[in-house]
């Protein structure tokens, strides 16, 4: 979608006799009490008051402001019409004299980090299966789905010891591939569920395809048309349909694990656990996922998160810089600001958690993993800086003085600098280990690892690393700080059982103080302590530039 700066302004002569753009339409309420909607293209909907909808319907390019005010009557005046026309033009809803591009591009970039590729227009296909959807949304099917979901949770709880063990140990490559394929297929069914329920309620799903969502492969289905549904309960059902399919599939996998053993059982347990967690994360209302859409639909407040974020930024600006600030969501009372603050913090928490969980594993891969970590940390820093800049803009808009803004900014910068310089944190280097023929144990460092902390006598902890957990199983010290050029199997750097894809590595002889449980695994070298700023630079920036 083009930004406002890319759209030519409406010429004065067209503003004088305005007309809706060719890709803009006005939708009457579907039933009594439902809102009027203005639709632009396939994916933008605006709720409007009836008076503005009547004005939009009257914009045919032949009537000037005075005639429009005369035709529409109270409350419209010439000045009111002019103001409304300016707002419609600012929203790119008026004809600007240029032909509307009806793009058929399959690729679409959605800021900040999503790239979509359209595969199909699913409306016709979904209408054909509407009888099946009607049966699956009936009372009996709903009860069965709830029972299966709860039963699956009970199965995982009963096997909690086994689930913990599976998540904390390497899995076979075939099991990983099967779990990945299952998760990908589930996301496809998830999106299909959104489109099917929207079709069931009379809506029209848009595009369906694949996407890279924060560098992770997934599917998508455009259900923006759900805003045209007359009842908020219908819109909530569309939003939650994907999560419902996820947890039902997870429950089925958990129950199925009771009838298998070995790698098949482990794969089903991992798949069920991951799918339940994905459904839970999708339910979180603090990011623009299904849970947020459901909450926004239930409250019947368009752009809930964006407006709550504005209220939260204004509250922070008021505390730090002073000034007078209006509320975007006064109708929500006290909880709008806490919700906005949570919506600020939660995405940063998710990124930081992902960095903490996968950081060591990715850095063991080498330069590619190091660059992925640098991108993640850079993205986190970018959002922090952008968030502060937005708070400052809100402070300026609220009348806060430049002197106070400058003083507080200097104090915060000083406090951050002092923290980065004075607070010491433990520094470690991620690596792998292997027990070679004859019982010799080698510490294996990928090319991106920091060699400066590798010295004779440095302590090394040996780990068994799994999908979501790791446990220490051995200890040792570096017996010789002279490196030997060697290769390391994939299992030394990633939580997978596969003696394949050997990668270049430097080997250092270890002297064990506690023997590990397996011949391959992850390792962490103790690098002492260093200031937090130096730690960030050494841990996440330098590895990307070591070749």
Short mmCIF file of C-alpha atoms in Angstrom, two decimals:
data_model
loop_
_atom_site.label_atom_id
_atom_site.label_comp_id
_atom_site.label_asym_id
_atom_site.label_seq_id
_atom_site.Cartn_x
_atom_site.Cartn_y
_atom_site.Cartn_z
CA UNK A 1 0.00 0.00 0.00
CA UNK A 2 1.42 3.37 -0.90
CA UNK A 3 2.08 5.85 1.83
CA UNK A 4 0.48 9.25 1.94
CA UNK A 5 3.62 10.92 0.68
CA UNK A 6 3.51 8.81 -2.47
CA UNK A 7 -0.06 9.82 -3.34
CA UNK A 8 -0.43 13.05 -5.39
CA UNK A 9 -2.60 15.69 -3.67
CA UNK A 10 -6.07 16.46 -4.96
CA UNK A 11 -5.96 19.54 -7.23
CA UNK A 12 -7.99 22.58 -6.02
CA UNK A 13 -10.44 22.32 -8.92
CA UNK A 14 -11.26 18.72 -7.96
CA UNK A 15 -11.60 19.68 -4.30
CA UNK A 16 -14.11 22.34 -5.32
CA UNK A 17 -16.30 19.68 -6.98
CA UNK A 18 -15.15 16.50 -5.19
CA UNK A 19 -15.71 12.94 -6.30
CA UNK A 20 -14.89 9.64 -4.61
CA UNK A 21 -11.90 7.76 -5.99
CA UNK A 22 -12.66 4.91 -8.36
CA UNK A 23 -11.60 2.28 -5.80
CA UNK A 24 -13.72 3.75 -2.98
CA UNK A 25 -17.23 2.58 -2.14
CA UNK A 26 -19.75 3.30 0.62
CA UNK A 27 -21.53 0.42 2.35
CA UNK A 28 -24.86 0.87 4.09
CA UNK A 29 -25.38 -0.83 7.48
CA UNK A 30 -26.03 -4.54 7.01
CA UNK A 31 -28.75 -4.37 9.68
CA UNK A 32 -30.15 -1.93 12.19
CA UNK A 33 -27.48 -0.66 14.56
CA UNK A 34 -24.57 -1.71 12.31
CA UNK A 35 -22.11 0.99 11.18
CA UNK A 36 -21.70 2.70 7.82
CA UNK A 37 -18.42 1.77 6.14
CA UNK A 38 -16.22 3.39 3.51
CA UNK A 39 -14.05 0.88 1.70
CA UNK A 40 -10.89 1.70 -0.25
CA UNK A 41 -9.51 -1.05 -2.44
CA UNK A 42 -9.60 -4.54 -0.99
CA UNK A 43 -8.13 -4.06 2.45
CA UNK A 44 -8.98 -0.63 3.93
CA UNK A 45 -12.23 -0.02 5.79
CA UNK A 46 -13.32 3.07 7.70
CA UNK A 47 -16.28 3.31 10.02
CA UNK A 48 -18.03 6.62 9.56
CA UNK A 49 -21.01 8.46 10.97
CA UNK A 50 -24.23 8.41 8.88
CA UNK A 51 -23.91 12.12 8.02
CA UNK A 52 -20.41 11.64 6.58
CA UNK A 53 -21.60 8.56 4.68
CA UNK A 54 -24.43 10.64 3.13
CA UNK A 55 -21.88 13.26 2.10
CA UNK A 56 -19.61 10.62 0.53
CA UNK A 57 -22.51 9.19 -1.46
CA UNK A 58 -23.27 12.68 -2.79
CA UNK A 59 -19.73 13.33 -4.10
CA UNK A 60 -20.18 12.78 -7.84
CA UNK A 61 -17.83 15.46 -9.18
CA UNK A 62 -20.57 17.85 -10.37
CA UNK A 63 -21.60 19.52 -7.10
CA UNK A 64 -19.73 22.30 -5.32
CA UNK A 65 -19.66 22.75 -1.56
CA UNK A 66 -22.63 25.10 -1.47
CA UNK A 67 -24.83 22.75 -3.49
CA UNK A 68 -23.77 19.78 -1.33
CA UNK A 69 -24.70 21.67 1.85
CA UNK A 70 -28.06 22.61 0.31
CA UNK A 71 -28.85 19.05 -0.81
CA UNK A 72 -27.81 17.41 2.46
CA UNK A 73 -29.32 19.97 4.82
CA UNK A 74 -28.60 20.13 8.55
CA UNK A 75 -26.11 19.67 10.07
CA UNK A 76 -24.14 20.42 6.91
CA UNK A 77 -22.95 23.94 6.12
CA UNK A 78 -20.54 25.13 3.43
CA UNK A 79 -17.69 25.26 5.95
CA UNK A 80 -18.55 21.83 7.35
CA UNK A 81 -18.57 20.35 3.85
CA UNK A 82 -15.20 21.96 3.09
CA UNK A 83 -13.67 20.54 6.27
CA UNK A 84 -15.04 17.05 5.61
CA UNK A 85 -13.81 17.14 2.01
CA UNK A 86 -10.31 18.06 3.23
CA UNK A 87 -10.32 15.08 5.59
CA UNK A 88 -11.51 12.70 2.88
CA UNK A 89 -8.78 14.00 0.58
CA UNK A 90 -6.15 13.51 3.32
CA UNK A 91 -7.35 9.91 3.66
CA UNK A 92 -6.82 9.33 -0.11
CA UNK A 93 -10.51 8.70 -0.63
CA UNK A 94 -11.12 11.33 -3.31
CA UNK A 95 -10.40 11.34 -7.01
CA UNK A 96 -7.12 13.21 -7.62
CA UNK A 97 -7.33 13.11 -11.40
CA UNK A 98 -5.06 10.10 -11.83
CA UNK A 99 -6.11 6.63 -12.87
CA UNK A 100 -6.38 4.23 -9.95
CA UNK A 101 -3.90 1.42 -10.19
CA UNK A 102 -5.69 -1.86 -9.63
CA UNK A 103 -2.56 -3.79 -8.80
CA UNK A 104 -2.48 -7.49 -9.42
CA UNK A 105 0.92 -7.88 -7.79
CA UNK A 106 1.32 -11.07 -5.90
CA UNK A 107 4.02 -9.70 -3.60
CA UNK A 108 3.11 -7.25 -0.85
CA UNK A 109 5.29 -5.81 1.89
CA UNK A 110 3.53 -5.11 5.19
CA UNK A 111 5.64 -3.04 7.62
CA UNK A 112 7.57 -3.62 9.70
CA UNK A 113 8.76 -7.17 8.80
CA UNK A 114 6.20 -9.11 6.77
CA UNK A 115 6.40 -10.06 3.09
CA UNK A 116 3.28 -11.67 1.60
CA UNK A 117 2.94 -13.69 -1.61
CA UNK A 118 -0.60 -14.28 -2.86
CA UNK A 119 -1.36 -17.80 -4.07
CA UNK A 120 -5.14 -17.90 -4.50
CA UNK A 121 -8.37 -15.94 -4.21
CA UNK A 122 -10.25 -18.43 -2.02
CA UNK A 123 -13.79 -17.00 -2.04
CA UNK A 124 -15.28 -19.43 -4.57
CA UNK A 125 -13.60 -22.46 -3.02
CA UNK A 126 -14.74 -21.52 0.48
CA UNK A 127 -18.33 -20.99 -0.63
CA UNK A 128 -18.40 -24.55 -1.95
CA UNK A 129 -17.53 -25.98 1.45
CA UNK A 130 -19.88 -23.70 3.41
CA UNK A 131 -22.18 -26.68 4.31
CA UNK A 132 -19.20 -28.39 5.95
CA UNK A 133 -18.33 -25.21 7.84
CA UNK A 134 -21.95 -24.93 8.98
CA UNK A 135 -21.74 -28.47 10.37
CA UNK A 136 -18.38 -27.86 12.07
CA UNK A 137 -19.67 -24.72 13.79
CA UNK A 138 -22.76 -26.46 15.14
CA UNK A 139 -23.26 -27.20 18.83
CA UNK A 140 -22.27 -30.87 18.70
CA UNK A 141 -19.06 -30.18 16.76
CA UNK A 142 -18.18 -27.30 19.08
CA UNK A 143 -18.57 -29.50 22.17
CA UNK A 144 -16.44 -32.22 20.56
CA UNK A 145 -13.73 -29.67 19.71
CA UNK A 146 -13.64 -28.34 23.28
CA UNK A 147 -13.46 -31.89 24.69
CA UNK A 148 -10.59 -32.80 22.35
CA UNK A 149 -8.69 -29.61 23.19
CA UNK A 150 -9.02 -30.16 26.95
CA UNK A 151 -8.20 -33.85 26.66
CA UNK A 152 -5.01 -33.00 24.80
CA UNK A 153 -3.98 -30.63 27.59
CA UNK A 154 -4.62 -33.35 30.17
CA UNK A 155 -2.52 -35.79 28.15
CA UNK A 156 0.39 -33.34 28.07
CA UNK A 157 0.02 -32.71 31.79
CA UNK A 158 0.03 -36.44 32.51
CA UNK A 159 3.19 -36.84 30.43
CA UNK A 160 4.83 -33.63 31.68
CA UNK A 161 8.06 -35.40 32.62
CA UNK A 162 8.35 -36.89 29.14
CA UNK A 163 7.44 -33.58 27.48
CA UNK A 164 10.14 -31.78 29.47
CA UNK A 165 12.69 -34.42 28.54
CA UNK A 166 11.82 -34.24 24.83
CA UNK A 167 12.01 -30.43 24.78
CA UNK A 168 15.39 -30.56 26.51
CA UNK A 169 17.19 -33.03 24.25
CA UNK A 170 18.18 -33.15 20.57
CA UNK A 171 15.73 -34.76 18.17
CA UNK A 172 16.37 -36.68 15.01
CA UNK A 173 16.49 -34.68 11.78
CA UNK A 174 13.49 -36.57 10.41
CA UNK A 175 11.48 -35.73 13.54
CA UNK A 176 12.38 -32.05 13.21
CA UNK A 177 11.33 -31.98 9.57
CA UNK A 178 8.05 -33.73 10.38
CA UNK A 179 7.29 -31.27 13.21
CA UNK A 180 8.17 -28.31 10.99
CA UNK A 181 5.94 -29.62 8.19
CA UNK A 182 3.12 -30.19 10.68
CA UNK A 183 3.41 -26.69 12.11
CA UNK A 184 3.44 -25.18 8.62
CA UNK A 185 0.39 -27.21 7.59
CA UNK A 186 -1.40 -26.16 10.78
CA UNK A 187 -0.81 -22.49 10.01
CA UNK A 188 -2.38 -23.09 6.60
CA UNK A 189 -5.45 -24.69 8.21
CA UNK A 190 -5.48 -21.84 10.74
CA UNK A 191 -5.78 -19.24 7.98
CA UNK A 192 -8.25 -21.40 6.10
CA UNK A 193 -10.41 -21.40 9.23
CA UNK A 194 -10.52 -17.59 9.26
CA UNK A 195 -11.64 -17.48 5.65
CA UNK A 196 -14.18 -20.28 6.06
CA UNK A 197 -15.91 -18.66 9.04
CA UNK A 198 -15.93 -15.28 7.30
CA UNK A 199 -17.58 -16.89 4.26
CA UNK A 200 -20.06 -18.69 6.52
CA UNK A 201 -21.19 -15.32 7.91
CA UNK A 202 -21.54 -13.78 4.46
CA UNK A 203 -18.18 -12.04 4.11
CA UNK A 204 -15.71 -12.26 1.27
CA UNK A 205 -12.14 -13.34 2.06
CA UNK A 206 -9.51 -11.62 -0.03
CA UNK A 207 -6.09 -13.02 -0.76
CA UNK A 208 -4.60 -16.23 0.64
CA UNK A 209 -0.96 -17.18 0.39
CA UNK A 210 2.38 -17.59 2.11
CA UNK A 211 4.46 -15.00 3.91
CA UNK A 212 7.63 -14.35 5.83
CA UNK A 213 6.44 -13.14 9.22
CA UNK A 214 9.45 -11.74 11.12
CA UNK A 215 11.64 -14.08 9.01
CA UNK A 216 9.46 -17.10 9.85
CA UNK A 217 7.49 -18.87 7.08
CA UNK A 218 3.72 -18.84 7.58
CA UNK A 219 0.41 -18.53 5.72
CA UNK A 220 -2.05 -15.66 5.62
CA UNK A 221 -5.67 -15.02 4.63
CA UNK A 222 -6.99 -11.49 4.15
CA UNK A 223 -10.24 -11.28 6.14
CA UNK A 224 -10.45 -7.49 6.26
CA UNK A 225 -13.95 -7.79 4.83
CA UNK A 226 -14.97 -9.05 8.27
CA UNK A 227 -15.47 -5.42 9.28
CA UNK A 228 -18.56 -5.41 7.10
CA UNK A 229 -20.23 -8.09 9.22
CA UNK A 230 -23.13 -6.54 11.10
CA UNK A 231 -22.67 -8.19 14.51
CA UNK A 232 -19.54 -8.02 16.62
CA UNK A 233 -20.03 -11.65 17.69
CA UNK A 234 -19.54 -12.67 14.06
CA UNK A 235 -16.34 -10.66 13.83
CA UNK A 236 -15.05 -12.23 17.05
CA UNK A 237 -15.81 -15.70 15.63
CA UNK A 238 -13.81 -14.91 12.48
CA UNK A 239 -10.87 -13.69 14.57
CA UNK A 240 -10.83 -16.75 16.86
CA UNK A 241 -11.46 -19.36 14.15
CA UNK A 242 -7.75 -19.82 13.49
CA UNK A 243 -6.85 -20.33 17.15
CA UNK A 244 -9.72 -22.80 17.48
CA UNK A 245 -8.35 -24.90 14.63
CA UNK A 246 -4.84 -24.76 16.12
CA UNK A 247 -5.77 -26.01 19.57
CA UNK A 248 -8.07 -28.73 18.21
CA UNK A 249 -5.24 -30.03 16.01
CA UNK A 250 -2.85 -29.81 19.00
CA UNK A 251 -5.31 -31.78 21.12
CA UNK A 252 -5.59 -34.45 18.45
CA UNK A 253 -1.80 -34.76 18.22
CA UNK A 254 -1.45 -35.04 22.01
CA UNK A 255 -4.09 -37.78 22.18
CA UNK A 256 -2.50 -39.57 19.22
CA UNK A 257 0.86 -39.66 21.06
CA UNK A 258 -0.64 -42.22 23.46
CA UNK A 259 -0.73 -44.75 20.64
CA UNK A 260 2.89 -44.34 19.46
CA UNK A 261 6.36 -44.79 20.89
CA UNK A 262 9.88 -43.69 20.14
CA UNK A 263 10.54 -40.88 17.68
CA UNK A 264 6.91 -40.75 16.51
CA UNK A 265 5.65 -40.16 20.05
CA UNK A 266 8.34 -37.55 20.71
CA UNK A 267 7.49 -35.73 17.50
CA UNK A 268 3.78 -35.67 18.32
CA UNK A 269 4.47 -34.34 21.82
CA UNK A 270 6.73 -31.57 20.51
CA UNK A 271 4.22 -30.69 17.80
CA UNK A 272 1.32 -30.59 20.27
CA UNK A 273 3.28 -28.46 22.75
CA UNK A 274 4.48 -26.01 20.08
CA UNK A 275 0.99 -25.72 18.57
CA UNK A 276 -0.67 -25.06 21.93
CA UNK A 277 1.95 -22.37 22.67
CA UNK A 278 1.41 -20.82 19.23
CA UNK A 279 -2.33 -20.69 19.92
CA UNK A 280 -1.69 -19.06 23.30
CA UNK A 281 0.60 -16.43 21.76
CA UNK A 282 -1.99 -15.79 19.06
CA UNK A 283 -4.47 -15.09 21.83
CA UNK A 284 -2.33 -12.30 23.34
CA UNK A 285 -4.09 -8.97 22.67
CA UNK A 286 -0.96 -6.81 22.87
CA UNK A 287 0.20 -7.43 19.29
CA UNK A 288 -1.84 -7.39 16.11
CA UNK A 289 -2.68 -11.08 16.10
CA UNK A 290 -5.97 -12.94 16.43
CA UNK A 291 -6.50 -12.19 20.12
CA UNK A 292 -6.19 -8.47 19.49
CA UNK A 293 -8.62 -8.60 16.56
CA UNK A 294 -11.10 -10.51 18.72
CA UNK A 295 -10.80 -7.98 21.57
CA UNK A 296 -11.15 -5.04 19.21
CA UNK A 297 -14.22 -6.66 17.62
CA UNK A 298 -15.77 -7.44 21.02
CA UNK A 299 -15.27 -3.87 22.27
CA UNK A 300 -16.35 -2.55 18.87
CA UNK A 301 -13.55 0.04 18.94
CA UNK A 302 -11.71 0.43 15.61
CA UNK A 303 -7.90 0.86 15.72
CA UNK A 304 -7.94 -0.04 19.42
CA UNK A 305 -4.22 -0.78 19.77
CA UNK A 306 -3.00 2.26 17.84
CA UNK A 307 -5.21 4.57 19.86
CA UNK A 308 -4.25 2.90 23.15
CA UNK A 309 -0.58 3.29 22.21
CA UNK A 310 -1.21 6.99 21.60
CA UNK A 311 -2.81 7.34 25.05
CA UNK A 312 0.12 5.47 26.62
CA UNK A 313 2.70 7.66 24.88
CA UNK A 314 0.83 10.76 25.98
CA UNK A 315 0.72 9.48 29.57
CA UNK A 316 4.48 8.82 29.53
CA UNK A 317 5.08 12.21 27.92
CA UNK A 318 3.00 13.86 30.63
CA UNK A 319 4.99 12.21 33.42
CA UNK A 320 8.40 12.94 31.86
CA UNK A 321 7.90 16.26 30.12
CA UNK A 322 4.60 17.73 31.33
CA UNK A 323 2.08 19.38 29.02
CA UNK A 324 -1.63 18.84 28.46
CA UNK A 325 -2.76 15.79 26.55
CA UNK A 326 -6.17 14.67 25.36
CA UNK A 327 -7.30 11.05 25.39
CA UNK A 328 -7.89 8.97 22.26
CA UNK A 329 -9.97 6.40 24.15
CA UNK A 330 -11.83 8.19 26.94
CA UNK A 331 -14.69 5.71 26.59
CA UNK A 332 -12.46 2.87 27.84
CA UNK A 333 -11.73 4.52 31.16
CA UNK A 334 -8.60 3.79 33.16
CA UNK A 335 -7.45 0.63 31.45
CA UNK A 336 -6.67 2.23 28.05
CA UNK A 337 -3.27 3.51 29.23
CA UNK A 338 -2.20 0.21 30.90
CA UNK A 339 -3.29 -1.64 27.77
CA UNK A 340 -1.24 0.74 25.63
CA UNK A 341 1.80 0.36 27.88
CA UNK A 342 1.50 -3.43 27.68
CA UNK A 343 1.22 -3.16 23.90
CA UNK A 344 4.47 -1.16 23.92
CA UNK A 345 6.38 -3.60 26.08
CA UNK A 346 5.09 -6.99 24.95
CA UNK A 347 6.60 -7.01 21.42
CA UNK A 348 9.95 -5.97 22.90
CA UNK A 349 9.63 -8.73 25.48
CA UNK A 350 8.92 -11.26 22.72
CA UNK A 351 11.99 -10.19 20.75
CA UNK A 352 14.19 -10.23 23.86
CA UNK A 353 12.86 -13.67 24.84
CA UNK A 354 13.57 -15.02 21.35
CA UNK A 355 17.10 -13.60 21.50
CA UNK A 356 17.67 -15.18 24.92
CA UNK A 357 16.21 -18.54 23.90
CA UNK A 358 17.82 -18.92 20.48
CA UNK A 359 20.85 -16.63 20.80
CA UNK A 360 23.43 -19.23 21.81
CA UNK A 361 22.13 -21.77 19.28
CA UNK A 362 22.18 -19.29 16.39
CA UNK A 363 25.67 -18.07 17.24
CA UNK A 364 26.93 -21.65 17.24
CA UNK A 365 25.87 -21.88 13.58
CA UNK A 366 28.46 -19.29 12.55
CA UNK A 367 28.30 -16.05 10.60
CA UNK A 368 24.74 -16.59 9.32
CA UNK A 369 23.40 -17.13 12.83
CA UNK A 370 25.45 -14.19 14.11
CA UNK A 371 23.90 -11.90 11.49
CA UNK A 372 20.40 -13.09 12.38
CA UNK A 373 21.10 -12.26 16.03
CA UNK A 374 22.48 -8.85 15.09
CA UNK A 375 19.34 -8.14 13.07
CA UNK A 376 17.15 -9.15 16.02
CA UNK A 377 19.07 -6.96 18.48
CA UNK A 378 19.13 -4.09 15.95
CA UNK A 379 15.38 -4.40 15.47
CA UNK A 380 14.91 -4.24 19.25
CA UNK A 381 17.09 -1.13 19.50
CA UNK A 382 15.31 0.52 16.58
CA UNK A 383 11.93 0.09 18.25
CA UNK A 384 13.23 1.52 21.52
CA UNK A 385 14.61 4.62 19.79
CA UNK A 386 11.50 5.06 17.65
CA UNK A 387 9.27 4.70 20.71
CA UNK A 388 11.16 7.40 22.58
CA UNK A 389 11.00 9.71 19.55
CA UNK A 390 7.23 9.25 19.40
CA UNK A 391 6.92 10.11 23.10
CA UNK A 392 8.90 13.30 22.47
CA UNK A 393 6.60 14.22 19.55
CA UNK A 394 3.56 13.73 21.77
CA UNK A 395 5.19 15.94 24.40
CA UNK A 396 5.77 18.70 21.86
CA UNK A 397 2.20 18.40 20.58
CA UNK A 398 0.96 18.66 24.18
CA UNK A 399 2.77 21.93 24.75
CA UNK A 400 5.74 20.67 26.78
CA UNK A 401 8.64 23.11 26.88
CA UNK A 402 11.72 22.44 24.79
CA UNK A 403 14.00 23.12 27.77
CA UNK A 404 12.37 20.44 29.91
CA UNK A 405 12.33 17.96 27.03
CA UNK A 406 16.02 18.59 26.44
CA UNK A 407 16.91 18.32 30.12
CA UNK A 408 15.00 15.04 30.59
CA UNK A 409 16.49 13.62 27.38
CA UNK A 410 19.99 14.46 28.62
CA UNK A 411 19.28 12.90 32.03
CA UNK A 412 17.88 9.71 30.49
CA UNK A 413 20.80 9.48 28.06
CA UNK A 414 23.23 9.98 30.92
CA UNK A 415 21.53 7.33 33.04
CA UNK A 416 21.56 4.87 30.14
CA UNK A 417 25.22 5.61 29.40
CA UNK A 418 26.16 5.21 33.05
CA UNK A 419 24.29 1.91 33.22
CA UNK A 420 26.01 0.58 30.10
CA UNK A 421 29.40 1.67 31.42
CA UNK A 422 29.15 0.79 35.10
CA UNK A 423 26.92 -2.29 35.33
CA UNK A 424 28.97 -5.46 34.85
CA UNK A 425 27.36 -8.59 33.39
CA UNK A 426 28.77 -12.10 32.87
CA UNK A 427 30.13 -12.76 29.38
CA UNK A 428 30.11 -16.20 27.78
CA UNK A 429 31.01 -17.59 24.36
CA UNK A 430 28.73 -20.16 22.71
CA UNK A 431 30.37 -23.21 21.21
CA UNK A 432 29.97 -26.97 20.88
CA UNK A 433 31.88 -30.01 22.01
CA UNK A 434 32.60 -33.49 20.70
CA UNK A 435 34.10 -36.62 22.25
CA UNK A 436 36.55 -37.87 19.65
CA UNK A 437 38.01 -41.35 19.17
CA UNK A 438 40.04 -42.42 22.17
CA UNK A 439 38.00 -40.33 24.58
CA UNK A 440 39.62 -37.00 23.71
CA UNK A 441 37.16 -34.13 24.22
CA UNK A 442 37.33 -31.05 21.99
CA UNK A 443 35.76 -27.65 22.39
CA UNK A 444 34.51 -26.64 18.93
CA UNK A 445 34.28 -22.96 18.03
CA UNK A 446 32.55 -21.70 14.86
CA UNK A 447 34.33 -18.99 12.83
CA UNK A 448 32.21 -16.20 14.37
CA UNK A 449 33.12 -17.09 17.98
CA UNK A 450 35.29 -14.83 20.16
CA UNK A 451 38.77 -16.31 20.52
CA UNK A 452 40.01 -13.65 22.96
CA UNK A 453 38.55 -15.49 25.97
CA UNK A 454 40.04 -18.84 24.92
CA UNK A 455 42.94 -19.34 27.27
CA UNK A 456 44.41 -22.24 29.15
CA UNK A 457 42.41 -22.95 32.31
CA UNK A 458 39.23 -21.16 31.18
CA UNK A 459 36.13 -22.89 32.52
CA UNK A 460 33.76 -24.61 30.08
CA UNK A 461 30.24 -25.91 30.77
CA UNK A 462 28.85 -28.68 28.57
CA UNK A 463 25.13 -28.89 27.80
CA UNK A 464 22.49 -31.10 26.34
CA UNK A 465 20.50 -28.69 24.16
CA UNK A 466 16.90 -29.23 23.09
CA UNK A 467 14.18 -27.39 21.22
CA UNK A 468 13.18 -25.17 24.14
CA UNK A 469 15.49 -26.03 27.04
CA UNK A 470 19.02 -27.03 27.88
CA UNK A 471 20.62 -28.76 30.86
CA UNK A 472 24.21 -28.85 32.05
CA UNK A 473 25.67 -32.36 31.92
CA UNK A 474 29.43 -31.81 32.13
CA UNK A 475 32.25 -29.42 33.02
CA UNK A 476 35.86 -28.92 32.09
CA UNK A 477 38.68 -26.48 31.50
CA UNK A 478 40.66 -25.66 28.38
CA UNK A 479 43.81 -27.81 28.54
CA UNK A 480 45.59 -26.20 25.58
CA UNK A 481 44.84 -22.80 24.04
CA UNK A 482 46.39 -23.79 20.69
CA UNK A 483 43.64 -24.30 18.11
CA UNK A 484 43.44 -27.20 15.68
CA UNK A 485 41.60 -26.71 12.40
CA UNK A 486 38.85 -29.34 12.23
CA UNK A 487 35.19 -29.84 11.35
CA UNK A 488 32.15 -30.11 13.59
CA UNK A 489 28.97 -32.10 12.91
CA UNK A 490 25.63 -30.32 12.89
CA UNK A 491 24.77 -31.86 16.27
CA UNK A 492 27.51 -29.86 17.98
CA UNK A 493 25.86 -26.54 17.12
CA UNK A 494 22.14 -27.31 16.74
CA UNK A 495 19.77 -29.45 18.87
CA UNK A 496 19.48 -32.19 16.26
CA UNK A 497 20.82 -35.74 16.09
CA UNK A 498 22.52 -35.84 12.71
CA UNK A 499 26.16 -36.55 11.91
CA UNK A 500 25.97 -34.57 8.69
CA UNK A 501 26.73 -31.19 7.17
CA UNK A 502 30.14 -30.82 8.84
CA UNK A 503 31.19 -27.19 9.22
CA UNK A 504 34.65 -25.65 9.72
CA UNK A 505 35.59 -25.15 13.36
CA UNK A 506 38.55 -24.63 15.63
CA UNK A 507 39.16 -27.39 18.15
CA UNK A 508 40.63 -26.89 21.64
CA UNK A 509 41.51 -29.80 23.90
CA UNK A 510 39.44 -29.99 27.10
CA UNK A 511 40.29 -31.53 30.44
CA UNK A 512 37.06 -32.74 32.03
CA UNK A 513 36.12 -32.28 35.65
CA UNK A 514 32.71 -33.87 35.04
CA UNK A 515 32.03 -36.15 32.09
CA UNK A 516 29.03 -35.26 29.88
CA UNK A 517 26.19 -37.67 29.22
CA UNK A 518 26.55 -37.63 25.41
CA UNK A 519 29.36 -37.43 22.88
CA UNK A 520 28.05 -34.27 21.21
CA UNK A 521 26.38 -31.13 22.49
CA UNK A 522 26.58 -27.44 23.22
CA UNK A 523 29.23 -25.69 25.27
CA UNK A 524 29.63 -22.32 26.94
CA UNK A 525 33.02 -20.76 27.74
CA UNK A 526 33.20 -18.46 30.77
CA UNK A 527 34.61 -15.10 29.68
CA UNK A 528 34.44 -13.26 33.00
CA UNK A 529 32.49 -10.03 33.46
CA UNK A 530 32.41 -6.81 31.45
CA UNK A 531 30.38 -3.57 31.28
CA UNK A 532 26.92 -3.97 29.76
CA UNK A 533 27.68 -1.76 26.75
CA UNK A 534 30.85 -3.69 25.92
CA UNK A 535 28.92 -6.93 26.47
CA UNK A 536 26.24 -5.97 23.91
CA UNK A 537 28.88 -4.97 21.36
CA UNK A 538 31.05 -8.05 21.92
CA UNK A 539 28.17 -10.52 22.19
CA UNK A 540 25.95 -9.40 19.31
CA UNK A 541 27.83 -7.02 16.99
CA UNK A 542 31.37 -8.36 16.60
CA UNK A 543 30.40 -12.00 15.79
CA UNK A 544 28.68 -10.86 12.58
CA UNK A 545 31.97 -9.45 11.29
CA UNK A 546 34.25 -12.34 12.15
CA UNK A 547 34.92 -14.28 8.95
#
